[in-house]
Short mmCIF file of C-alpha atoms in Angstrom, two decimals:
data_model
loop_
_atom_site.label_atom_id
_atom_site.label_comp_id
_atom_site.label_asym_id
_atom_site.label_seq_id
_atom_site.Cartn_x
_atom_site.Cartn_y
_atom_site.Cartn_z
CA UNK M 1 143.55 93.91 76.00
CA UNK M 2 142.20 97.13 77.52
CA UNK M 3 139.78 99.23 75.47
CA UNK M 4 138.77 102.84 76.13
CA UNK M 5 135.10 103.70 76.56
CA UNK M 6 135.40 106.18 73.67
CA UNK M 7 136.48 103.36 71.37
CA UNK M 8 133.53 101.21 72.42
CA UNK M 9 131.15 104.11 71.74
CA UNK M 10 132.28 104.23 68.10
CA UNK M 11 130.89 100.72 67.49
CA UNK M 12 127.26 101.79 67.80
CA UNK M 13 125.57 100.40 64.68
CA UNK M 14 123.80 97.07 64.02
CA UNK M 15 126.51 96.19 61.47
CA UNK M 16 129.23 97.09 64.02
CA UNK M 17 127.82 96.41 67.49
CA UNK M 18 129.94 96.39 70.66
CA UNK M 19 128.56 96.37 74.20
CA UNK M 20 130.08 96.41 77.68
CA UNK M 21 128.88 94.11 80.48
CA UNK M 22 130.56 94.15 83.90
CA UNK M 23 133.76 95.67 82.50
CA UNK M 24 134.01 93.20 79.60
CA UNK M 25 133.73 94.43 76.00
CA UNK M 26 131.92 92.16 73.51
CA UNK M 27 131.54 92.38 69.74
CA UNK M 28 128.03 90.94 69.29
CA UNK M 29 127.59 91.94 65.64
CA UNK M 30 127.36 88.33 64.46
CA UNK M 31 125.11 87.35 67.37
CA UNK M 32 122.37 89.94 66.77
CA UNK M 33 120.09 87.69 64.73
CA UNK M 34 120.54 84.77 67.16
CA UNK M 35 119.69 86.78 70.29
CA UNK M 36 116.53 85.28 71.89
CA UNK M 37 115.26 88.74 72.84
CA UNK M 38 115.56 90.02 69.27
CA UNK M 39 118.25 91.84 67.31
CA UNK M 40 116.86 95.28 68.12
CA UNK M 41 117.57 94.76 71.84
CA UNK M 42 121.31 94.47 71.23
CA UNK M 43 121.29 97.09 68.46
CA UNK M 44 119.85 99.73 70.81
CA UNK M 45 122.57 98.97 73.37
CA UNK M 46 125.38 99.24 70.80
CA UNK M 47 128.34 101.30 71.98
CA UNK M 48 127.09 101.55 75.58
CA UNK M 49 127.51 99.91 78.97
CA UNK M 50 124.59 97.45 79.14
CA UNK M 51 125.44 95.99 82.56
CA UNK M 52 122.29 97.22 84.33
CA UNK M 53 119.98 96.06 81.53
CA UNK M 54 121.78 92.71 81.28
CA UNK M 55 121.30 92.02 85.00
CA UNK M 56 117.65 93.08 85.02
CA UNK M 57 116.83 90.85 82.05
CA UNK M 58 117.45 87.78 84.23
CA UNK M 59 119.94 86.00 81.96
CA UNK M 60 120.96 82.51 82.99
CA UNK M 61 124.57 81.62 83.63
CA UNK M 62 124.63 79.98 80.19
CA UNK M 63 124.59 83.49 78.76
CA UNK M 64 128.18 84.00 79.93
CA UNK M 65 129.29 80.89 78.02
CA UNK M 66 127.46 82.08 74.89
CA UNK M 67 129.11 85.51 75.13
CA UNK M 68 132.64 84.21 75.66
CA UNK M 69 133.52 83.79 71.94
CA UNK M 70 132.53 87.43 71.33
CA UNK M 71 134.84 88.86 74.03
CA UNK M 72 137.11 91.62 72.70
CA UNK M 73 138.81 92.82 75.89
CA UNK M 74 138.42 94.68 79.17
CA UNK M 75 137.07 98.20 79.59
CA UNK M 76 139.90 100.53 80.58
CA UNK M 77 139.67 101.88 84.14
CA UNK M 78 136.66 99.73 85.04
CA UNK M 79 136.23 98.86 88.70
CA UNK M 80 133.35 96.90 90.17
CA UNK M 81 131.47 99.05 92.63
CA UNK M 82 131.86 97.83 96.17
CA UNK M 83 129.53 98.68 98.96
CA UNK M 84 131.20 101.00 101.45
CA UNK M 85 131.28 99.61 104.97
CA UNK M 86 129.10 101.51 107.36
CA UNK M 87 131.07 103.24 110.13
CA UNK M 88 130.39 101.77 113.51
CA UNK M 89 128.76 104.27 115.86
CA UNK M 90 130.99 105.50 118.70
CA UNK M 91 129.31 104.91 122.00
CA UNK M 92 129.42 108.03 124.13
CA UNK M 93 127.49 109.64 126.90
CA UNK M 94 124.46 111.36 125.39
CA UNK M 95 124.45 115.12 125.94
CA UNK M 96 122.13 116.48 128.56
CA UNK M 97 118.95 117.76 126.96
CA UNK M 98 118.63 121.50 126.81
CA UNK M 99 115.71 122.95 128.71
CA UNK M 100 112.81 123.85 126.46
CA UNK M 101 110.09 126.45 127.16
CA UNK M 102 107.71 123.64 128.22
CA UNK M 103 110.20 122.12 130.70
CA UNK M 104 111.02 125.57 132.08
CA UNK M 105 107.31 126.22 132.61
CA UNK M 106 106.89 122.91 134.42
CA UNK M 107 109.83 123.73 136.72
CA UNK M 108 108.39 127.15 137.61
CA UNK M 109 104.97 125.63 138.30
CA UNK M 110 106.51 123.03 140.62
CA UNK M 111 108.48 125.69 142.52
CA UNK M 112 105.39 127.89 142.89
CA UNK M 113 103.31 124.97 144.23
CA UNK M 114 105.98 124.01 146.79
CA UNK M 115 106.30 127.65 147.82
CA UNK M 116 102.54 128.04 148.43
CA UNK M 117 102.46 124.78 150.37
CA UNK M 118 105.36 125.92 152.60
CA UNK M 119 103.71 129.29 153.21
CA UNK M 120 100.45 127.62 154.27
CA UNK M 121 102.27 125.43 156.80
CA UNK M 122 104.22 128.40 158.18
CA UNK M 123 101.10 130.57 158.45
CA UNK M 124 99.00 128.00 160.33
CA UNK M 125 101.87 127.09 162.63
CA UNK M 126 102.63 130.75 163.40
CA UNK M 127 99.00 131.68 164.07
CA UNK M 128 98.41 128.67 166.28
CA UNK M 129 101.57 129.32 168.32
CA UNK M 130 100.60 132.93 169.03
CA UNK M 131 96.97 132.12 169.94
CA UNK M 132 95.44 134.46 167.40
CA UNK M 133 91.77 135.21 168.21
CA UNK M 134 90.46 134.18 164.76
CA UNK M 135 91.61 130.58 165.33
CA UNK M 136 89.16 128.39 167.27
CA UNK M 137 90.37 127.69 170.82
CA UNK M 138 89.49 124.01 170.48
CA UNK M 139 91.78 123.77 167.48
CA UNK M 140 94.67 125.43 169.35
CA UNK M 141 94.16 123.17 172.37
CA UNK M 142 94.14 120.05 170.19
CA UNK M 143 97.29 121.12 168.36
CA UNK M 144 99.33 121.54 171.53
CA UNK M 145 97.85 118.93 173.84
CA UNK M 146 100.46 116.52 175.26
CA UNK M 147 99.47 112.91 175.82
CA UNK M 148 100.96 111.22 178.87
CA UNK M 149 104.62 110.17 178.48
CA UNK M 150 104.76 111.71 174.94
CA UNK M 151 106.10 114.91 173.55
CA UNK M 152 104.06 117.48 171.70
CA UNK M 153 102.82 116.78 168.18
CA UNK M 154 101.98 120.36 167.26
CA UNK M 155 104.10 120.65 164.15
CA UNK M 156 103.04 117.26 162.77
CA UNK M 157 99.37 118.14 163.29
CA UNK M 158 99.89 121.48 161.61
CA UNK M 159 101.53 119.71 158.66
CA UNK M 160 98.55 117.33 158.40
CA UNK M 161 95.98 120.15 158.47
CA UNK M 162 97.94 122.25 155.98
CA UNK M 163 98.20 119.35 153.54
CA UNK M 164 94.46 118.71 153.70
CA UNK M 165 93.58 122.39 153.21
CA UNK M 166 96.05 122.69 150.36
CA UNK M 167 94.68 119.58 148.58
CA UNK M 168 91.08 120.79 148.86
CA UNK M 169 92.07 124.23 147.62
CA UNK M 170 93.90 122.76 144.60
CA UNK M 171 90.86 120.61 143.68
CA UNK M 172 88.49 123.60 143.86
CA UNK M 173 90.88 125.74 141.83
CA UNK M 174 91.32 123.04 139.15
CA UNK M 175 87.55 122.54 138.90
CA UNK M 176 86.89 126.26 138.35
CA UNK M 177 89.75 126.53 135.89
CA UNK M 178 88.32 123.61 133.89
CA UNK M 179 84.94 125.39 133.69
CA UNK M 180 86.61 128.48 132.28
CA UNK M 181 88.42 126.41 129.63
CA UNK M 182 85.75 123.85 128.66
CA UNK M 183 82.61 125.83 129.49
CA UNK M 184 79.83 124.20 131.45
CA UNK M 185 81.15 120.70 130.77
CA UNK M 186 83.42 119.31 133.49
CA UNK M 187 86.74 117.84 132.45
CA UNK M 188 85.76 114.62 134.25
CA UNK M 189 83.05 114.03 131.63
CA UNK M 190 85.65 113.56 128.90
CA UNK M 191 87.04 110.07 128.09
CA UNK M 192 90.11 109.05 130.03
CA UNK M 193 92.08 108.39 126.86
CA UNK M 194 91.90 108.77 123.09
CA UNK M 195 92.01 105.62 120.98
CA UNK M 196 95.26 105.52 119.06
CA UNK M 197 94.95 104.87 115.31
CA UNK M 198 95.94 101.41 114.13
CA UNK M 199 99.41 101.06 112.70
CA UNK M 200 99.57 100.70 108.95
CA UNK M 201 100.73 97.18 108.28
CA UNK M 202 103.51 96.63 105.81
CA UNK M 203 102.41 95.09 102.52
CA UNK M 204 103.33 91.41 102.80
CA UNK M 205 103.88 91.09 99.05
CA UNK M 206 106.71 93.64 99.22
CA UNK M 207 108.55 92.21 102.21
CA UNK M 208 112.14 91.07 102.08
CA UNK M 209 112.67 87.44 102.94
CA UNK M 210 114.78 84.34 102.38
CA UNK M 211 115.91 85.02 98.82
CA UNK M 212 119.33 86.54 98.25
CA UNK M 213 120.19 88.02 94.82
CA UNK M 214 123.91 87.41 95.29
CA UNK M 215 124.06 83.79 96.46
CA UNK M 216 122.21 80.52 95.97
CA UNK M 217 120.27 78.88 98.80
CA UNK M 218 119.31 75.18 98.84
CA UNK M 219 115.63 74.25 99.29
CA UNK M 220 114.28 70.67 99.47
CA UNK M 221 111.48 69.44 97.21
CA UNK M 222 108.33 68.90 99.28
CA UNK M 223 105.81 67.69 96.68
CA UNK M 224 105.81 67.00 92.94
CA UNK M 225 102.48 66.88 91.06
CA UNK M 226 101.79 66.28 87.35
CA UNK M 227 99.27 69.00 86.35
CA UNK M 228 99.39 68.65 82.54
CA UNK M 229 101.30 66.56 79.99
CA UNK M 230 104.99 66.96 80.88
CA UNK M 231 104.12 69.82 83.27
CA UNK M 232 104.81 69.56 87.01
CA UNK M 233 103.92 71.67 89.98
CA UNK M 234 106.96 71.62 92.27
CA UNK M 235 106.59 72.75 95.87
CA UNK M 236 109.78 73.49 97.80
CA UNK M 237 109.92 73.88 101.58
CA UNK M 238 111.37 77.02 103.17
CA UNK M 239 113.31 76.67 106.47
CA UNK M 240 110.20 77.22 108.65
CA UNK M 241 106.44 77.33 108.15
CA UNK M 242 106.50 81.12 108.78
CA UNK M 243 109.43 82.00 106.51
CA UNK M 244 108.70 84.68 103.89
CA UNK M 245 110.13 84.01 100.42
CA UNK M 246 110.91 87.67 99.67
CA UNK M 247 109.80 87.77 96.01
CA UNK M 248 108.26 91.01 94.67
CA UNK M 249 105.26 90.49 92.36
CA UNK M 250 106.39 89.96 88.76
CA UNK M 251 109.97 88.95 89.52
CA UNK M 252 111.61 85.56 89.10
CA UNK M 253 114.24 83.27 90.59
CA UNK M 254 117.25 81.47 89.14
CA UNK M 255 117.82 77.73 89.57
CA UNK M 256 121.28 76.22 89.21
CA UNK M 257 122.18 72.54 88.93
CA UNK M 258 124.98 70.27 87.77
CA UNK M 259 123.71 68.37 84.71
CA UNK M 260 126.12 65.85 83.21
CA UNK M 261 129.13 67.64 84.63
CA UNK M 262 127.93 71.03 83.33
CA UNK M 263 126.64 73.88 85.50
CA UNK M 264 123.25 74.93 84.11
CA UNK M 265 121.11 77.88 85.27
CA UNK M 266 117.60 78.91 84.22
CA UNK M 267 115.07 81.50 85.41
CA UNK M 268 111.51 80.72 86.53
CA UNK M 269 108.66 82.77 87.97
CA UNK M 270 107.04 81.08 91.00
CA UNK M 271 103.25 80.91 91.14
CA UNK M 272 103.46 81.41 94.92
CA UNK M 273 104.13 84.77 96.57
CA UNK M 274 105.06 86.17 99.98
CA UNK M 275 101.63 85.44 101.43
CA UNK M 276 102.33 81.71 100.98
CA UNK M 277 104.50 81.33 104.05
CA UNK M 278 106.93 78.45 104.21
CA UNK M 279 106.80 77.34 100.55
CA UNK M 280 108.00 78.19 97.05
CA UNK M 281 105.86 76.81 94.19
CA UNK M 282 106.88 76.46 90.55
CA UNK M 283 104.98 75.23 87.48
CA UNK M 284 107.58 73.76 85.11
CA UNK M 285 107.22 72.16 81.70
CA UNK M 286 109.73 69.39 80.97
CA UNK M 287 111.04 69.66 77.41
CA UNK M 288 112.74 66.62 75.85
CA UNK M 289 115.77 68.73 74.87
CA UNK M 290 115.77 70.95 77.97
CA UNK M 291 119.02 70.68 79.87
CA UNK M 292 117.63 71.72 83.23
CA UNK M 293 114.04 70.48 82.91
CA UNK M 294 114.71 67.11 81.32
CA UNK M 295 118.12 66.51 82.84
CA UNK M 296 117.35 67.67 86.39
CA UNK M 297 113.89 68.94 87.38
CA UNK M 298 112.00 66.17 85.60
CA UNK M 299 114.01 63.56 87.52
CA UNK M 300 113.91 65.39 90.86
CA UNK M 301 112.61 63.36 93.83
CA UNK M 302 110.91 64.51 97.02
CA UNK M 303 113.50 65.46 99.63
CA UNK M 304 116.23 66.37 97.14
CA UNK M 305 117.57 69.93 97.20
CA UNK M 306 117.62 72.65 94.55
CA UNK M 307 119.70 75.86 94.55
CA UNK M 308 117.72 79.12 94.27
CA UNK M 309 118.86 82.71 93.85
CA UNK M 310 116.87 85.93 93.41
CA UNK M 311 114.81 87.97 93.11
CA UNK M 312 115.56 89.04 89.54
CA UNK M 313 113.84 91.10 86.86
CA UNK M 314 112.68 94.63 86.10
CA UNK M 315 108.99 94.22 87.01
CA UNK M 316 107.94 95.00 90.60
CA UNK M 317 104.17 95.32 90.42
CA UNK M 318 102.45 97.71 92.85
CA UNK M 319 98.83 98.75 93.15
CA UNK M 320 98.17 101.80 90.98
CA UNK M 321 100.73 101.00 88.28
CA UNK M 322 98.02 101.73 85.71
CA UNK M 323 94.26 101.46 85.20
CA UNK M 324 94.22 98.69 82.57
CA UNK M 325 96.63 95.85 81.78
CA UNK M 326 96.51 93.70 78.66
CA UNK M 327 98.37 90.39 78.79
CA UNK M 328 99.46 88.03 76.03
CA UNK M 329 100.93 84.76 77.29
CA UNK M 330 101.98 81.52 75.67
CA UNK M 331 102.63 78.18 77.39
CA UNK M 332 104.62 78.53 80.61
CA UNK M 333 104.72 82.31 80.00
CA UNK M 334 101.54 82.41 82.06
CA UNK M 335 103.46 82.20 85.37
CA UNK M 336 104.52 85.87 85.71
CA UNK M 337 101.07 86.91 84.49
CA UNK M 338 99.43 84.70 87.10
CA UNK M 339 101.44 86.35 89.87
CA UNK M 340 100.14 89.79 88.89
CA UNK M 341 96.59 88.53 88.33
CA UNK M 342 96.55 86.95 91.75
CA UNK M 343 97.95 90.08 93.43
CA UNK M 344 95.27 92.27 91.80
CA UNK M 345 92.32 89.95 92.49
CA UNK M 346 93.28 89.27 96.12
CA UNK M 347 93.67 92.98 96.91
CA UNK M 348 90.28 94.58 97.66
CA UNK M 349 91.69 98.06 97.02
CA UNK M 350 93.24 97.25 93.62
CA UNK M 351 90.80 98.33 90.88
CA UNK M 352 93.07 97.45 87.95
CA UNK M 353 91.32 95.76 85.02
CA UNK M 354 93.24 92.89 83.38
CA UNK M 355 92.48 91.38 79.96
CA UNK M 356 94.38 88.13 79.36
CA UNK M 357 94.87 86.36 76.01
CA UNK M 358 96.45 82.96 76.68
CA UNK M 359 97.69 80.83 73.75
CA UNK M 360 98.48 77.11 73.71
CA UNK M 361 98.50 74.21 71.27
CA UNK M 362 95.88 71.98 72.85
CA UNK M 363 93.32 72.34 75.61
CA UNK M 364 95.23 70.02 77.95
CA UNK M 365 98.28 72.32 77.66
CA UNK M 366 96.49 75.20 79.41
CA UNK M 367 98.26 75.76 82.73
CA UNK M 368 96.56 77.09 85.87
CA UNK M 369 93.21 77.09 84.06
CA UNK M 370 91.21 76.22 87.16
CA UNK M 371 92.77 79.09 89.09
CA UNK M 372 92.37 81.56 86.20
CA UNK M 373 88.72 80.66 85.66
CA UNK M 374 88.04 80.98 89.39
CA UNK M 375 89.55 84.46 89.52
CA UNK M 376 87.60 85.52 86.41
CA UNK M 377 84.37 84.19 87.91
CA UNK M 378 84.85 85.77 91.34
CA UNK M 379 86.33 89.08 90.17
CA UNK M 380 84.70 89.93 86.82
CA UNK M 381 85.53 93.62 87.26
CA UNK M 382 89.24 92.79 87.53
CA UNK M 383 89.83 89.93 85.09
CA UNK M 384 88.67 88.62 81.72
CA UNK M 385 90.34 85.58 80.11
CA UNK M 386 90.36 84.56 76.45
CA UNK M 387 92.02 81.28 75.47
CA UNK M 388 93.60 80.57 72.07
CA UNK M 389 94.39 77.08 70.74
CA UNK M 390 96.24 75.85 67.65
CA UNK M 391 94.40 72.50 67.81
CA UNK M 392 91.05 73.17 69.48
CA UNK M 393 88.38 70.52 70.12
CA UNK M 394 85.16 70.58 68.12
CA UNK M 395 83.14 72.28 70.85
CA UNK M 396 85.78 74.93 71.66
CA UNK M 397 84.15 78.22 72.74
CA UNK M 398 87.21 80.48 72.51
CA UNK M 399 89.75 81.51 69.85
CA UNK M 400 91.54 79.39 67.28
CA UNK M 401 94.93 79.84 65.64
CA UNK M 402 97.45 82.60 66.33
CA UNK M 403 97.23 85.83 68.30
CA UNK M 404 96.70 88.46 65.59
CA UNK M 405 96.69 92.25 65.54
CA UNK M 406 92.92 92.26 65.06
CA UNK M 407 92.43 89.96 68.04
CA UNK M 408 94.58 92.18 70.29
CA UNK M 409 92.70 95.26 69.11
CA UNK M 410 89.46 93.56 70.16
CA UNK M 411 90.50 91.90 73.42
CA UNK M 412 93.18 94.20 74.89
CA UNK M 413 92.96 97.82 76.12
CA UNK M 414 93.66 100.61 73.66
CA UNK M 415 96.91 102.64 73.85
CA UNK M 416 96.76 105.35 76.52
CA UNK M 417 98.82 106.90 79.30
CA UNK M 418 97.02 104.63 81.78
CA UNK M 419 97.31 101.27 80.01
CA UNK M 420 100.08 98.66 79.78
CA UNK M 421 100.62 95.48 77.76
CA UNK M 422 102.67 92.56 79.12
CA UNK M 423 104.11 89.78 76.94
CA UNK M 424 105.62 86.44 77.91
CA UNK M 425 105.97 83.24 75.93
CA UNK M 426 107.85 81.72 72.98
CA UNK M 427 110.19 84.26 71.29
CA UNK M 428 108.35 84.08 67.95
CA UNK M 429 104.97 84.85 69.53
CA UNK M 430 106.44 87.68 71.65
CA UNK M 431 108.15 89.36 68.66
CA UNK M 432 105.06 89.12 66.46
CA UNK M 433 102.82 90.46 69.23
CA UNK M 434 105.19 93.35 69.94
CA UNK M 435 105.25 94.40 66.28
CA UNK M 436 101.45 94.26 66.08
CA UNK M 437 101.04 96.31 69.25
CA UNK M 438 103.41 99.00 67.96
CA UNK M 439 101.31 99.12 64.78
CA UNK M 440 98.22 99.62 66.98
CA UNK M 441 99.78 102.73 68.53
CA UNK M 442 101.67 101.48 71.58
CA UNK M 443 105.16 102.85 72.20
CA UNK M 444 108.09 100.72 71.06
CA UNK M 445 109.85 99.27 74.17
CA UNK M 446 113.52 99.95 74.78
CA UNK M 447 116.43 97.55 74.55
CA UNK M 448 115.86 96.33 78.09
CA UNK M 449 112.52 96.08 79.85
CA UNK M 450 111.51 98.86 82.24
CA UNK M 451 108.38 99.20 84.35
CA UNK M 452 107.53 102.43 82.54
CA UNK M 453 107.32 100.66 79.14
CA UNK M 454 103.87 100.58 77.53
CA UNK M 455 104.83 97.13 76.23
CA UNK M 456 106.64 95.15 78.92
CA UNK M 457 108.51 91.98 77.96
CA UNK M 458 109.17 89.43 80.69
#
């Protein structure tokens, strides 16, 4: 069934919520409360085309299966945008360049020089042939002397003398002209060349590379290391040791695998970046009920391949995004935060201050703790870290329990035009933190995450 855009726009309330994604119209009214990103995300998109926001959110391919029961029909007149082929350039003879004032001046100078040179030859030859009294007799005799069995060399000798006189005259003239232009300092005292400025190198972290957002590429597992209970660091090999991954800071990749006859896709943020040539590194927690983690990644062996696609996501961190960043992370939600932390700390020119609150159940669940503590120790002006645990040990020096509004007021930057808050973790923690931050004065984020949001949800 085809549905007009005007009809979709009428269903724009939480109790009557339709959205359009890639030309398909869905009635998601009954799905609002089950949406992992929160009901308000879908409610704000009600009655509109949410294709761009849907793609940027990094949904897995399972999302399409979840949405299928809510399909109402097709959007009338919808056509997927196709990239126009670039016209091939027609090879033709380049037009002759038009003479400019500078080239005209050079041509006139050349003609004048040749003319003076010709006149000097003619004058000396004429005077020598007619035995003018102001020419030395010895010179005239030498010019027209005839060696035995050889013809006269008068003209050639005249040419030689004229060339020498002309060269000396040009040197004297150039020297005097230089004095008039540069004063008492001779032009020969200046350096022979000027040092060219160094080329500005392209930021490695922003380079394009292997990843392709439209198709999956297989990469073999290189190493697999247990870094915490049920948490593995997986290192995948790129085609060569110099290959650039092509992942902007803050974005993620999609992994697809066949698990029990079902195609399953999930999104992960690598802890490596473009400066780590030749590898892609993930930190993955294996959940007992996780289709991809338990059914595939947890059983993966060295040498076996995994399909990757990307980059995906709305965040593309660049130096100068803001002056202060507050981060609240839970569990494996630390991975996108770690990418940004690493980019800031490893950039000498990035003066951004980051305050991280990282929540876990137990101390052994803290991921990348060694790396986080090292960055905080080496770059105290850039990073402060505060850990939260539900079940802390007796000698625990950080926070206990949940991330509260009071804790965020104390540990995170205050609302301002030059501050941002980033959230990533379990849905319950993210929703509670977002509500508390709005109560503290931060702007409510939109239905889909944008880099301009004061509260950015990964």
